[in-house]
């Protein structure tokens, strides 16, 4: 069984992002980029399934600029067998990415698609659900445990009231949560091996997909700076400030 694992190149989570002076977006010039943490968890889970013997091949996929090859090499260093890059300089919104992934699902026919529940740059939490809808496949989001048993996948997922367990027929789409696993440390020998692994490169047109953006970003601004706390002498003053200044009551 093949597992397809989409990964996204994002600004590293340790970096403090800055908004461009013209408010058109986030400044990523000379900023450290890395794999989206939720996608890293997805790659780790796919590799663990292969190590258990229930999966035969792990394919990492990324959609974006040429530099996404670095992210795919990291995925292969973790343990993915090969990689596919859909190269595009366009802004790829969740629906466009889902359509590209759908084309690759049709091409590769994987038994399982595992991806991060959201990307830490736009926090959309949409691509997995859109992909499941486009492919007409069962889905389990926010997975904290994944087991493949007798041609089905059992997924424990986190919900508001605690957790629930779903049983899905394969093929299926799973999105990962933070508590699913802890990705392994990538060693230098594995980084060297990843350089020799196969990577295919396509353009959106090769897959017959239109990646035209349907949403337009009007303005990006930094959140207002948090003001310092103050002490109040009594409850009456507190209530007055909450009512007149904060306007929360």
mmCIF file of C-alpha atoms in Angstrom:
data_model
loop_
_atom_site.group_PDB
_atom_site.id
_atom_site.type_symbol
_atom_site.label_atom_id
_atom_site.label_comp_id
_atom_site.label_asym_id
_atom_site.label_seq_id
_atom_site.Cartn_x
_atom_site.Cartn_y
_atom_site.Cartn_z
ATOM 1 C CA UNK A 1 0.000 0.000 0.000
ATOM 2 C CA UNK A 2 1.243 3.476 -0.904
ATOM 3 C CA UNK A 3 0.908 6.459 1.422
ATOM 4 C CA UNK A 4 0.862 9.988 -0.011
ATOM 5 C CA UNK A 5 2.107 12.672 2.406
ATOM 6 C CA UNK A 6 1.710 16.318 1.336
ATOM 7 C CA UNK A 7 4.206 18.688 3.016
ATOM 8 C CA UNK A 8 4.360 22.481 2.968
ATOM 9 C CA UNK A 9 7.325 24.857 3.149
ATOM 10 C CA UNK A 10 6.599 27.549 5.736
ATOM 11 C CA UNK A 11 8.455 30.146 7.806
ATOM 12 C CA UNK A 12 10.185 28.284 10.650
ATOM 13 C CA UNK A 13 8.103 28.307 13.828
ATOM 14 C CA UNK A 14 10.995 29.853 15.810
ATOM 15 C CA UNK A 15 11.101 32.936 13.573
ATOM 16 C CA UNK A 16 9.267 36.115 14.569
ATOM 17 C CA UNK A 17 7.491 37.118 11.374
ATOM 18 C CA UNK A 18 7.303 40.703 10.164
ATOM 19 C CA UNK A 19 4.734 42.326 7.925
ATOM 20 C CA UNK A 20 5.937 44.001 4.702
ATOM 21 C CA UNK A 21 6.032 47.794 4.756
ATOM 22 C CA UNK A 22 3.321 47.969 2.063
ATOM 23 C CA UNK A 23 1.021 45.611 4.074
ATOM 24 C CA UNK A 24 0.707 43.134 1.191
ATOM 25 C CA UNK A 25 1.876 40.126 3.205
ATOM 26 C CA UNK A 26 4.550 38.642 5.450
ATOM 27 C CA UNK A 27 8.212 39.370 4.692
ATOM 28 C CA UNK A 28 9.985 36.057 3.945
ATOM 29 C CA UNK A 29 13.182 37.502 2.424
ATOM 30 C CA UNK A 30 16.253 35.940 4.109
ATOM 31 C CA UNK A 31 14.008 34.185 6.627
ATOM 32 C CA UNK A 32 14.617 30.585 7.716
ATOM 33 C CA UNK A 33 12.062 28.232 6.131
ATOM 34 C CA UNK A 34 11.247 24.685 7.210
ATOM 35 C CA UNK A 35 8.634 21.944 6.926
ATOM 36 C CA UNK A 36 5.252 22.677 8.460
ATOM 37 C CA UNK A 37 5.353 20.946 11.908
ATOM 38 C CA UNK A 38 2.006 19.180 11.404
ATOM 39 C CA UNK A 39 3.254 17.788 8.064
ATOM 40 C CA UNK A 40 6.437 16.575 9.769
ATOM 41 C CA UNK A 41 4.211 14.558 12.124
ATOM 42 C CA UNK A 42 2.369 13.166 9.075
ATOM 43 C CA UNK A 43 5.656 12.026 7.464
ATOM 44 C CA UNK A 44 6.755 10.400 10.727
ATOM 45 C CA UNK A 45 3.446 8.517 11.030
ATOM 46 C CA UNK A 46 3.661 7.267 7.434
ATOM 47 C CA UNK A 47 7.232 6.049 7.996
ATOM 48 C CA UNK A 48 6.172 4.279 11.212
ATOM 49 C CA UNK A 49 3.375 2.505 9.322
ATOM 50 C CA UNK A 50 5.924 1.338 6.754
ATOM 51 C CA UNK A 51 8.217 0.115 9.531
ATOM 52 C CA UNK A 52 5.291 -1.917 10.929
ATOM 53 C CA UNK A 53 4.923 -3.580 7.540
ATOM 54 C CA UNK A 54 1.426 -2.300 6.690
ATOM 55 C CA UNK A 55 2.730 0.212 4.119
ATOM 56 C CA UNK A 56 5.134 -0.498 1.254
ATOM 57 C CA UNK A 57 5.942 3.011 -0.037
ATOM 58 C CA UNK A 58 5.824 6.559 1.341
ATOM 59 C CA UNK A 59 5.595 9.375 -1.231
ATOM 60 C CA UNK A 60 6.163 12.969 -0.108
ATOM 61 C CA UNK A 61 4.469 15.715 -2.159
ATOM 62 C CA UNK A 62 4.877 19.480 -2.092
ATOM 63 C CA UNK A 63 3.303 22.268 -4.130
ATOM 64 C CA UNK A 64 5.083 25.583 -4.512
ATOM 65 C CA UNK A 65 8.341 27.247 -5.505
ATOM 66 C CA UNK A 66 11.587 25.490 -6.486
ATOM 67 C CA UNK A 67 12.938 25.777 -2.930
ATOM 68 C CA UNK A 68 10.267 23.273 -1.817
ATOM 69 C CA UNK A 69 12.775 20.650 -2.978
ATOM 70 C CA UNK A 70 14.635 21.262 0.310
ATOM 71 C CA UNK A 71 11.475 20.451 2.266
ATOM 72 C CA UNK A 72 10.989 17.272 0.243
ATOM 73 C CA UNK A 73 14.610 16.254 0.873
ATOM 74 C CA UNK A 74 13.913 16.639 4.608
ATOM 75 C CA UNK A 75 10.848 14.394 4.240
ATOM 76 C CA UNK A 76 12.989 11.791 2.466
ATOM 77 C CA UNK A 77 15.630 12.099 5.198
ATOM 78 C CA UNK A 78 12.920 11.270 7.751
ATOM 79 C CA UNK A 79 12.119 8.180 5.694
ATOM 80 C CA UNK A 80 9.937 8.925 2.645
ATOM 81 C CA UNK A 81 10.901 6.712 -0.324
ATOM 82 C CA UNK A 82 10.484 9.272 -3.112
ATOM 83 C CA UNK A 83 9.087 12.742 -3.715
ATOM 84 C CA UNK A 84 6.938 14.739 -6.129
ATOM 85 C CA UNK A 85 7.129 18.522 -6.514
ATOM 86 C CA UNK A 86 4.370 20.455 -8.272
ATOM 87 C CA UNK A 87 6.330 23.580 -9.115
ATOM 88 C CA UNK A 88 4.508 26.909 -9.279
ATOM 89 C CA UNK A 89 5.339 30.531 -8.511
ATOM 90 C CA UNK A 90 1.636 31.383 -8.105
ATOM 91 C CA UNK A 91 0.064 31.884 -4.693
ATOM 92 C CA UNK A 92 -1.466 28.468 -4.010
ATOM 93 C CA UNK A 93 -4.636 28.627 -1.932
ATOM 94 C CA UNK A 94 -6.118 25.530 -0.211
ATOM 95 C CA UNK A 95 -8.552 24.688 -3.022
ATOM 96 C CA UNK A 96 -5.787 24.861 -5.664
ATOM 97 C CA UNK A 97 -3.540 22.622 -3.541
ATOM 98 C CA UNK A 98 -6.413 20.157 -3.004
ATOM 99 C CA UNK A 99 -6.997 20.001 -6.786
ATOM 100 C CA UNK A 100 -3.297 19.372 -7.429
ATOM 101 C CA UNK A 101 -3.233 16.641 -4.789
ATOM 102 C CA UNK A 102 -6.398 15.116 -6.260
ATOM 103 C CA UNK A 103 -4.643 14.840 -9.641
ATOM 104 C CA UNK A 104 -1.702 13.095 -7.947
ATOM 105 C CA UNK A 105 -4.047 10.765 -6.042
ATOM 106 C CA UNK A 106 -5.600 9.755 -9.377
ATOM 107 C CA UNK A 107 -2.100 9.183 -10.797
ATOM 108 C CA UNK A 108 -0.513 7.310 -7.863
ATOM 109 C CA UNK A 109 -3.615 5.556 -6.424
ATOM 110 C CA UNK A 110 -2.419 5.601 -2.770
ATOM 111 C CA UNK A 111 -4.236 3.591 -0.104
ATOM 112 C CA UNK A 112 -3.849 6.395 2.432
ATOM 113 C CA UNK A 113 -3.258 10.155 2.348
ATOM 114 C CA UNK A 114 -1.834 11.619 5.566
ATOM 115 C CA UNK A 115 -1.302 15.376 5.917
ATOM 116 C CA UNK A 116 -1.045 17.979 8.654
ATOM 117 C CA UNK A 117 -4.342 19.366 9.920
ATOM 118 C CA UNK A 118 -3.220 22.924 9.079
ATOM 119 C CA UNK A 119 -0.218 25.004 8.070
ATOM 120 C CA UNK A 120 1.250 27.389 10.635
ATOM 121 C CA UNK A 121 1.482 30.257 8.119
ATOM 122 C CA UNK A 122 -2.166 30.650 7.083
ATOM 123 C CA UNK A 123 -3.869 28.321 9.641
ATOM 124 C CA UNK A 124 -6.549 27.488 7.065
ATOM 125 C CA UNK A 125 -7.270 23.874 8.142
ATOM 126 C CA UNK A 126 -8.990 23.266 4.775
ATOM 127 C CA UNK A 127 -6.792 21.288 2.376
ATOM 128 C CA UNK A 128 -7.361 17.822 3.877
ATOM 129 C CA UNK A 129 -11.125 18.242 3.989
ATOM 130 C CA UNK A 130 -11.270 19.669 0.452
ATOM 131 C CA UNK A 131 -9.105 16.811 -0.850
ATOM 132 C CA UNK A 132 -11.389 14.208 0.753
ATOM 133 C CA UNK A 133 -14.423 15.887 -0.832
ATOM 134 C CA UNK A 134 -12.827 16.118 -4.302
ATOM 135 C CA UNK A 135 -11.682 12.465 -4.176
ATOM 136 C CA UNK A 136 -14.952 11.304 -2.554
ATOM 137 C CA UNK A 137 -12.969 9.525 0.184
ATOM 138 C CA UNK A 138 -13.697 9.012 3.893
ATOM 139 C CA UNK A 139 -11.764 11.355 6.184
ATOM 140 C CA UNK A 140 -10.644 11.578 9.810
ATOM 141 C CA UNK A 141 -9.300 14.930 11.025
ATOM 142 C CA UNK A 142 -7.171 15.846 14.084
ATOM 143 C CA UNK A 143 -5.849 12.275 14.474
ATOM 144 C CA UNK A 144 -4.056 11.464 17.740
ATOM 145 C CA UNK A 145 -3.677 7.719 16.978
ATOM 146 C CA UNK A 146 -3.700 5.748 13.701
ATOM 147 C CA UNK A 147 -3.915 1.952 13.308
ATOM 148 C CA UNK A 148 -4.272 0.022 10.040
ATOM 149 C CA UNK A 149 -6.024 -3.311 10.667
ATOM 150 C CA UNK A 150 -7.458 -5.767 8.115
ATOM 151 C CA UNK A 151 -7.891 -3.328 5.259
ATOM 152 C CA UNK A 152 -9.363 -0.590 7.458
ATOM 153 C CA UNK A 153 -7.817 2.309 9.331
ATOM 154 C CA UNK A 154 -8.848 3.030 12.912
ATOM 155 C CA UNK A 155 -8.328 6.669 13.881
ATOM 156 C CA UNK A 156 -8.624 8.176 17.357
ATOM 157 C CA UNK A 157 -9.316 11.880 17.012
ATOM 158 C CA UNK A 158 -9.643 14.762 19.430
ATOM 159 C CA UNK A 159 -13.015 16.466 19.809
ATOM 160 C CA UNK A 160 -14.348 19.116 22.180
ATOM 161 C CA UNK A 161 -15.693 16.551 24.647
ATOM 162 C CA UNK A 162 -12.553 14.364 24.680
ATOM 163 C CA UNK A 163 -11.837 11.823 21.931
ATOM 164 C CA UNK A 164 -13.658 9.552 19.510
ATOM 165 C CA UNK A 165 -12.560 6.565 17.426
ATOM 166 C CA UNK A 166 -13.515 6.198 13.767
ATOM 167 C CA UNK A 167 -13.117 3.180 11.495
ATOM 168 C CA UNK A 168 -12.561 4.091 7.832
ATOM 169 C CA UNK A 169 -12.416 1.943 4.735
ATOM 170 C CA UNK A 170 -9.334 2.449 2.569
ATOM 171 C CA UNK A 171 -8.402 4.559 0.702
ATOM 172 C CA UNK A 172 -8.924 7.422 3.145
ATOM 173 C CA UNK A 173 -7.667 10.904 4.099
ATOM 174 C CA UNK A 174 -6.236 11.580 7.571
ATOM 175 C CA UNK A 175 -5.102 14.919 9.015
ATOM 176 C CA UNK A 176 -2.682 14.841 11.941
ATOM 177 C CA UNK A 177 -2.750 16.587 15.305
ATOM 178 C CA UNK A 178 0.222 17.427 17.535
ATOM 179 C CA UNK A 179 -0.261 14.494 19.915
ATOM 180 C CA UNK A 180 -0.059 11.798 17.220
ATOM 181 C CA UNK A 181 3.725 11.346 17.538
ATOM 182 C CA UNK A 182 7.060 13.090 17.970
ATOM 183 C CA UNK A 183 9.048 13.237 14.705
ATOM 184 C CA UNK A 184 12.482 11.625 14.804
ATOM 185 C CA UNK A 185 15.720 13.557 14.666
ATOM 186 C CA UNK A 186 17.086 13.665 11.119
ATOM 187 C CA UNK A 187 20.629 12.271 11.049
ATOM 188 C CA UNK A 188 23.404 13.320 8.668
ATOM 189 C CA UNK A 189 23.669 9.868 6.988
ATOM 190 C CA UNK A 190 19.930 9.977 6.216
ATOM 191 C CA UNK A 191 20.279 13.524 4.817
ATOM 192 C CA UNK A 192 23.014 12.216 2.489
ATOM 193 C CA UNK A 193 20.864 9.231 1.440
ATOM 194 C CA UNK A 194 17.917 11.561 0.726
ATOM 195 C CA UNK A 195 19.987 13.348 -1.947
ATOM 196 C CA UNK A 196 20.022 10.140 -4.005
ATOM 197 C CA UNK A 197 16.305 9.406 -3.754
ATOM 198 C CA UNK A 198 14.009 10.024 -6.731
ATOM 199 C CA UNK A 199 12.184 13.344 -7.082
ATOM 200 C CA UNK A 200 9.717 14.027 -9.910
ATOM 201 C CA UNK A 201 8.820 17.582 -10.866
ATOM 202 C CA UNK A 202 5.558 18.612 -12.516
ATOM 203 C CA UNK A 203 3.863 21.884 -13.399
ATOM 204 C CA UNK A 204 0.164 22.443 -12.586
ATOM 205 C CA UNK A 205 -0.535 22.425 -16.339
ATOM 206 C CA UNK A 206 1.004 18.931 -16.606
ATOM 207 C CA UNK A 207 -1.698 17.743 -14.201
ATOM 208 C CA UNK A 208 -4.452 19.696 -15.954
ATOM 209 C CA UNK A 209 -5.144 21.897 -12.930
ATOM 210 C CA UNK A 210 -5.945 25.616 -12.910
ATOM 211 C CA UNK A 211 -4.396 27.181 -9.783
ATOM 212 C CA UNK A 212 -5.951 30.616 -10.233
ATOM 213 C CA UNK A 213 -6.580 32.302 -6.860
ATOM 214 C CA UNK A 214 -10.222 32.872 -5.954
ATOM 215 C CA UNK A 215 -9.518 34.877 -2.799
ATOM 216 C CA UNK A 216 -7.700 38.203 -2.602
ATOM 217 C CA UNK A 217 -5.717 39.460 0.379
ATOM 218 C CA UNK A 218 -6.594 43.110 0.879
ATOM 219 C CA UNK A 219 -4.247 43.994 3.727
ATOM 220 C CA UNK A 220 -1.976 42.310 6.263
ATOM 221 C CA UNK A 221 -1.267 44.095 9.554
ATOM 222 C CA UNK A 222 0.419 43.126 12.791
ATOM 223 C CA UNK A 223 -1.858 42.626 15.809
ATOM 224 C CA UNK A 224 -1.972 45.598 18.194
ATOM 225 C CA UNK A 225 0.671 45.558 20.900
ATOM 226 C CA UNK A 226 -0.640 44.359 24.228
ATOM 227 C CA UNK A 227 -0.821 47.148 26.810
ATOM 228 C CA UNK A 228 0.623 46.683 30.296
ATOM 229 C CA UNK A 229 -1.626 45.456 33.091
ATOM 230 C CA UNK A 230 -2.782 47.759 35.883
ATOM 231 C CA UNK A 231 -3.893 47.279 39.473
ATOM 232 C CA UNK A 232 -7.309 48.529 40.557
ATOM 233 C CA UNK A 233 -8.230 49.429 44.146
ATOM 234 C CA UNK A 234 -11.608 47.700 44.272
ATOM 235 C CA UNK A 235 -14.228 45.659 42.386
ATOM 236 C CA UNK A 236 -16.273 48.726 41.466
ATOM 237 C CA UNK A 237 -13.316 50.264 39.621
ATOM 238 C CA UNK A 238 -12.650 46.952 37.855
ATOM 239 C CA UNK A 239 -16.257 46.709 36.662
ATOM 240 C CA UNK A 240 -16.194 50.332 35.514
ATOM 241 C CA UNK A 241 -13.026 49.790 33.480
ATOM 242 C CA UNK A 242 -14.348 46.566 31.930
ATOM 243 C CA UNK A 243 -17.551 48.393 30.980
ATOM 244 C CA UNK A 244 -16.243 51.789 29.849
ATOM 245 C CA UNK A 245 -12.699 51.136 28.614
ATOM 246 C CA UNK A 246 -12.496 47.480 27.578
ATOM 247 C CA UNK A 247 -16.218 47.423 26.646
ATOM 248 C CA UNK A 248 -16.491 43.702 27.355
ATOM 249 C CA UNK A 249 -19.520 43.937 29.628
#
